[in-house]
Amino acid sequence: MRITLLGPCTVQQGRTLTVLRPSGRTNLLVLLLVQHDRVVPARQLAEELWDGDPPVHAINDLHAHVSRARRYLREWDPSDSASLRLHTAFPGYRLTGNGLLLDLEEFAQLFVLSRSENSGTAEAAARQALALWQGRSFEGLRPGPVLGGIQKRLEEEKSQVRLRLTDLLLEQGRHAEAVPDLSELVTRHPLDERYHRRLIIAYHRSGRPAAALEAYHRARQTLIENLGMEPSPELRACLQNILDEGKRD
């Protein structure tokens, strides 16, 4: 059974593909899947189901949600080949199964490999990790506060992998290859100087000084308008390097 959560949430068992629809039971099962084989406290599940404000009788109501979730699991795996089981385990519940292929777990393993000191290993792992993403994590669902926090962490880890990949390209002198990813990262994170600085460097070292200067001025304008502050010394040093090289030419 393969379950994807880094994009549209789907369950594939054999030739049958089930697209998960937004509902309380779906959020409950996804939260259990993210932490499968581990006990998820009932309090955490209640926080997710009732959007951070569970009622006094939430724990009792949670039992009804769990019963519905157990029936839903049987729809995913009617032949019981994956042996999906939702266990009651103090102080909450635990989801187990055989042969589960979860894209989140693959991403976590590749995330670690992308930090390897071996540039070939790191680049291959980073590219494989990014290829797992087919959109925004938990796409199509309505994450509550707990899944929302996990979603935010996953998106940050994805950005870290993209940053690692662009750093590898820059270190290898493949500056032009790094520009598209860095341009998108700047668009997604306009107030993060890490991406601006690398984009300026990539433009400069790929023989596009005018584009590098334009990228610097856009960054400066964004920082002033949104944060009321000038670029950092590191970002200003990028500008100075471009100007100094222009004088030598």
Tab-separated table of C-alpha atoms in Angstrom:
chain	number	residue	atom	x	y	z
A	1	MET	CA	0.000	0.000	0.000
A	2	ARG	CA	1.383	3.396	-1.012
A	3	ILE	CA	0.160	6.569	0.678
A	4	THR	CA	1.052	10.032	-0.587
A	5	LEU	CA	0.762	13.157	1.547
A	6	LEU	CA	3.274	15.467	-0.186
A	7	GLY	CA	0.638	16.764	-2.564
A	8	PRO	CA	-2.874	15.371	-3.078
A	9	CYS	CA	-3.511	12.819	-0.327
A	10	THR	CA	-4.047	9.384	-1.872
A	11	VAL	CA	-4.048	5.723	-0.911
A	12	GLN	CA	-3.096	3.179	-3.576
A	13	GLN	CA	-3.715	-0.492	-2.944
A	14	GLY	CA	-3.043	-2.598	-6.013
A	15	ARG	CA	-4.850	-0.933	-8.907
A	16	THR	CA	-7.266	0.956	-6.660
A	17	LEU	CA	-6.501	4.619	-5.987
A	18	THR	CA	-8.460	6.408	-3.275
A	19	VAL	CA	-8.280	10.205	-3.049
A	20	LEU	CA	-8.747	11.342	0.545
A	21	ARG	CA	-11.496	13.913	1.006
A	22	PRO	CA	-11.458	16.631	3.659
A	23	SER	CA	-13.179	15.501	6.845
A	24	GLY	CA	-12.497	15.054	10.517
A	25	ARG	CA	-11.838	11.327	10.134
A	26	THR	CA	-9.376	12.013	7.316
A	27	ASN	CA	-7.435	14.490	9.443
A	28	LEU	CA	-7.435	11.986	12.294
A	29	LEU	CA	-6.066	9.200	10.086
A	30	VAL	CA	-3.487	11.439	8.408
A	31	LEU	CA	-2.206	12.573	11.789
A	32	LEU	CA	-1.930	8.924	12.856
A	33	LEU	CA	-0.223	8.045	9.558
A	34	VAL	CA	2.374	10.784	9.975
A	35	GLN	CA	3.269	9.181	13.305
A	36	HIS	CA	2.401	5.581	12.451
A	37	ASP	CA	3.689	2.867	14.774
A	38	ARG	CA	3.801	5.507	17.512
A	39	VAL	CA	1.177	6.382	20.074
A	40	VAL	CA	-0.540	9.694	19.315
A	41	PRO	CA	-2.047	11.204	22.486
A	42	ALA	CA	-5.820	11.580	22.506
A	43	ARG	CA	-5.370	15.201	23.534
A	44	GLN	CA	-3.400	15.906	20.331
A	45	LEU	CA	-6.052	14.241	18.180
A	46	ALA	CA	-8.750	16.294	19.900
A	47	GLU	CA	-6.804	19.499	19.267
A	48	GLU	CA	-6.739	18.635	15.564
A	49	LEU	CA	-10.377	17.598	15.290
A	50	TRP	CA	-11.789	20.599	17.141
A	51	ASP	CA	-9.427	23.188	15.681
A	52	GLY	CA	-7.535	23.865	18.887
A	53	ASP	CA	-10.656	24.280	21.024
A	54	PRO	CA	-11.938	20.827	22.033
A	55	PRO	CA	-15.135	20.702	24.104
A	56	VAL	CA	-15.207	19.340	27.635
A	57	HIS	CA	-16.550	15.990	26.409
A	58	ALA	CA	-14.032	15.787	23.527
A	59	ILE	CA	-12.403	12.550	24.655
A	60	ASN	CA	-15.746	10.741	24.682
A	61	ASP	CA	-16.633	12.128	21.259
A	62	LEU	CA	-13.192	11.105	20.002
A	63	HIS	CA	-14.138	7.434	20.469
A	64	ALA	CA	-16.938	7.895	17.911
A	65	HIS	CA	-14.516	9.486	15.439
A	66	VAL	CA	-12.108	6.587	15.924
A	67	SER	CA	-14.884	4.051	15.237
A	68	ARG	CA	-15.703	5.796	11.968
A	69	ALA	CA	-12.007	5.958	11.108
A	70	ARG	CA	-11.674	2.195	11.626
A	71	ARG	CA	-14.502	1.586	9.145
A	72	TYR	CA	-12.828	3.980	6.688
A	73	LEU	CA	-9.576	2.004	6.948
A	74	ARG	CA	-11.406	-1.120	5.791
A	75	GLU	CA	-12.480	0.775	2.655
A	76	TRP	CA	-8.828	1.523	1.920
A	77	ASP	CA	-7.806	-2.110	2.271
A	78	PRO	CA	-10.812	-4.384	1.705
A	79	SER	CA	-8.578	-7.455	1.238
A	80	ASP	CA	-6.770	-6.689	4.519
A	81	SER	CA	-3.432	-7.279	2.783
A	82	ALA	CA	-1.833	-4.288	4.509
A	83	SER	CA	-3.310	-5.307	7.890
A	84	LEU	CA	-4.073	-1.703	8.809
A	85	ARG	CA	-5.027	-1.544	12.450
A	86	LEU	CA	-6.001	1.353	14.676
A	87	HIS	CA	-5.182	0.356	18.244
A	88	THR	CA	-6.207	1.928	21.506
A	89	ALA	CA	-2.922	2.542	23.351
A	90	PHE	CA	-2.554	4.739	26.413
A	91	PRO	CA	-2.648	7.732	26.328
A	92	GLY	CA	-4.207	7.663	22.860
A	93	TYR	CA	-4.147	5.614	19.654
A	94	ARG	CA	-1.612	3.939	17.377
A	95	LEU	CA	-1.895	3.042	13.682
A	96	THR	CA	0.029	0.010	12.393
A	97	GLY	CA	0.278	-1.779	9.083
A	98	ASN	CA	2.440	-4.096	6.987
A	99	GLY	CA	4.342	-2.905	3.939
A	100	LEU	CA	3.210	0.705	4.122
A	101	LEU	CA	5.031	2.932	1.645
A	102	LEU	CA	4.666	6.503	2.867
A	103	ASP	CA	6.153	9.354	0.843
A	104	LEU	CA	6.756	11.306	4.064
A	105	GLU	CA	9.115	8.596	5.303
A	106	GLU	CA	10.960	8.472	1.981
A	107	PHE	CA	11.370	12.238	2.126
A	108	ALA	CA	12.715	12.094	5.695
A	109	GLN	CA	15.367	9.547	4.694
A	110	LEU	CA	16.392	11.498	1.598
A	111	PHE	CA	16.456	14.726	3.612
A	112	VAL	CA	19.193	13.217	5.797
A	113	LEU	CA	21.124	11.924	2.772
A	114	SER	CA	20.993	15.356	1.142
A	115	ARG	CA	23.212	16.635	3.976
A	116	SER	CA	25.956	14.164	2.995
A	117	GLU	CA	29.456	15.536	2.508
A	118	ASN	CA	29.666	13.543	-0.726
A	119	SER	CA	28.328	16.009	-3.289
A	120	GLY	CA	27.164	13.287	-5.691
A	121	THR	CA	25.205	11.481	-2.997
A	122	ALA	CA	23.805	14.751	-1.661
A	123	GLU	CA	22.658	16.006	-5.076
A	124	ALA	CA	21.006	12.712	-6.023
A	125	ALA	CA	19.198	12.549	-2.673
A	126	ALA	CA	18.052	16.175	-2.914
A	127	ARG	CA	16.635	15.661	-6.408
A	128	GLN	CA	14.837	12.464	-5.370
A	129	ALA	CA	13.439	14.173	-2.274
A	130	LEU	CA	12.057	17.077	-4.292
A	131	ALA	CA	10.596	14.717	-6.907
A	132	LEU	CA	8.343	13.229	-4.214
A	133	TRP	CA	6.478	16.542	-3.907
A	134	GLN	CA	3.438	16.820	-6.161
A	135	GLY	CA	2.058	20.034	-4.691
A	136	ARG	CA	1.602	21.384	-1.183
A	137	SER	CA	1.672	18.839	1.640
A	138	PHE	CA	-1.804	17.589	2.673
A	139	GLU	CA	-3.249	19.186	-0.448
A	140	GLY	CA	-7.028	19.004	-0.592
A	141	LEU	CA	-7.438	18.670	3.174
A	142	ARG	CA	-8.253	21.313	5.753
A	143	PRO	CA	-5.445	20.884	8.308
A	144	GLY	CA	-6.184	21.845	11.885
A	145	PRO	CA	-3.569	23.265	14.262
A	146	VAL	CA	-1.580	20.034	14.692
A	147	LEU	CA	-1.422	19.048	11.017
A	148	GLY	CA	-0.899	22.724	10.169
A	149	GLY	CA	2.224	22.749	12.335
A	150	ILE	CA	3.490	19.584	10.656
A	151	GLN	CA	2.716	21.089	7.255
A	152	LYS	CA	4.765	24.176	8.089
A	153	ARG	CA	7.717	22.017	9.181
A	154	LEU	CA	7.550	19.931	6.007
A	155	GLU	CA	7.481	23.013	3.781
A	156	GLU	CA	10.524	24.390	5.623
A	157	GLU	CA	12.366	21.092	5.165
A	158	LYS	CA	11.512	21.169	1.464
A	159	SER	CA	12.990	24.685	1.237
A	160	GLN	CA	16.110	23.457	3.031
A	161	VAL	CA	16.538	20.662	0.474
A	162	ARG	CA	16.133	23.133	-2.392
A	163	LEU	CA	18.657	25.436	-0.753
A	164	ARG	CA	21.066	22.531	-0.308
A	165	LEU	CA	20.700	21.626	-3.988
A	166	THR	CA	21.371	25.172	-5.143
A	167	ASP	CA	24.420	25.371	-2.855
A	168	LEU	CA	25.778	22.193	-4.438
A	169	LEU	CA	25.263	23.656	-7.915
A	170	LEU	CA	26.991	26.903	-6.942
A	171	GLU	CA	29.922	25.018	-5.396
A	172	GLN	CA	30.353	23.073	-8.636
A	173	GLY	CA	30.256	26.212	-10.785
A	174	ARG	CA	26.858	25.326	-12.273
A	175	HIS	CA	25.524	28.798	-11.567
A	176	ALA	CA	23.037	29.083	-14.435
A	177	GLU	CA	21.366	25.824	-13.344
A	178	ALA	CA	20.753	27.270	-9.897
A	179	VAL	CA	18.933	30.402	-11.126
A	180	PRO	CA	15.406	28.937	-11.727
A	181	ASP	CA	15.145	27.318	-8.287
A	182	LEU	CA	16.570	30.370	-6.545
A	183	SER	CA	14.194	32.682	-8.403
A	184	GLU	CA	11.240	30.632	-7.172
A	185	LEU	CA	12.625	30.512	-3.620
A	186	VAL	CA	12.962	34.304	-3.624
A	187	THR	CA	9.343	34.598	-4.742
A	188	ARG	CA	8.171	32.218	-2.012
A	189	HIS	CA	10.366	33.729	0.720
A	190	PRO	CA	10.802	37.393	-0.237
A	191	LEU	CA	12.080	38.445	3.202
A	192	ASP	CA	14.733	35.720	3.528
A	193	GLU	CA	18.115	37.136	2.541
A	194	ARG	CA	19.632	33.666	2.137
A	195	TYR	CA	17.789	33.199	-1.134
A	196	HIS	CA	18.373	36.731	-2.400
A	197	ARG	CA	22.118	36.464	-1.767
A	198	ARG	CA	22.453	33.160	-3.590
A	199	LEU	CA	20.387	34.388	-6.545
A	200	ILE	CA	22.590	37.476	-6.890
A	201	ILE	CA	25.695	35.270	-6.797
A	202	ALA	CA	24.217	32.849	-9.349
A	203	TYR	CA	23.400	35.683	-11.771
A	204	HIS	CA	26.802	37.299	-11.278
A	205	ARG	CA	28.851	34.137	-11.746
A	206	SER	CA	26.853	33.026	-14.773
A	207	GLY	CA	27.837	36.201	-16.575
A	208	ARG	CA	24.666	38.231	-15.972
A	209	PRO	CA	25.806	41.233	-13.909
A	210	ALA	CA	22.830	43.391	-14.923
A	211	ALA	CA	20.419	40.719	-13.661
A	212	ALA	CA	22.462	40.445	-10.451
A	213	LEU	CA	22.216	44.192	-9.862
A	214	GLU	CA	18.489	44.167	-10.561
A	215	ALA	CA	18.049	41.247	-8.107
A	216	TYR	CA	19.920	43.204	-5.433
A	217	HIS	CA	17.803	46.319	-5.880
A	218	ARG	CA	14.583	44.262	-5.786
A	219	ALA	CA	15.760	42.632	-2.579
A	220	ARG	CA	16.634	45.994	-1.033
A	221	GLN	CA	13.272	47.490	-1.973
A	222	THR	CA	11.417	44.454	-0.549
A	223	LEU	CA	13.309	44.609	2.748
A	224	ILE	CA	12.791	48.349	3.161
A	225	GLU	CA	9.098	48.230	2.289
A	226	ASN	CA	8.293	45.235	4.498
A	227	LEU	CA	10.797	45.418	7.340
A	228	GLY	CA	11.927	49.037	7.254
A	229	MET	CA	15.570	48.005	7.104
A	230	GLU	CA	18.505	48.043	4.701
A	231	PRO	CA	20.090	44.806	3.454
A	232	SER	CA	22.569	43.057	5.738
A	233	PRO	CA	26.359	43.529	5.362
A	234	GLU	CA	26.525	40.128	3.611
A	235	LEU	CA	24.018	41.190	0.966
A	236	ARG	CA	25.690	44.582	0.503
A	237	ALA	CA	29.006	42.762	0.027
A	238	CYS	CA	27.476	40.920	-2.933
A	239	LEU	CA	26.641	44.281	-4.509
A	240	GLN	CA	30.138	45.594	-3.845
A	241	ASN	CA	31.733	42.530	-5.481
A	242	ILE	CA	29.710	43.130	-8.633
A	243	LEU	CA	30.609	46.835	-8.699
A	244	ASP	CA	34.317	46.139	-8.058
A	245	GLU	CA	34.444	43.577	-10.835
A	246	GLY	CA	32.713	46.028	-13.194
A	247	LYS	CA	35.436	48.616	-12.477
A	248	ARG	CA	38.175	46.087	-13.264
A	249	ASP	CA	36.501	45.258	-16.547
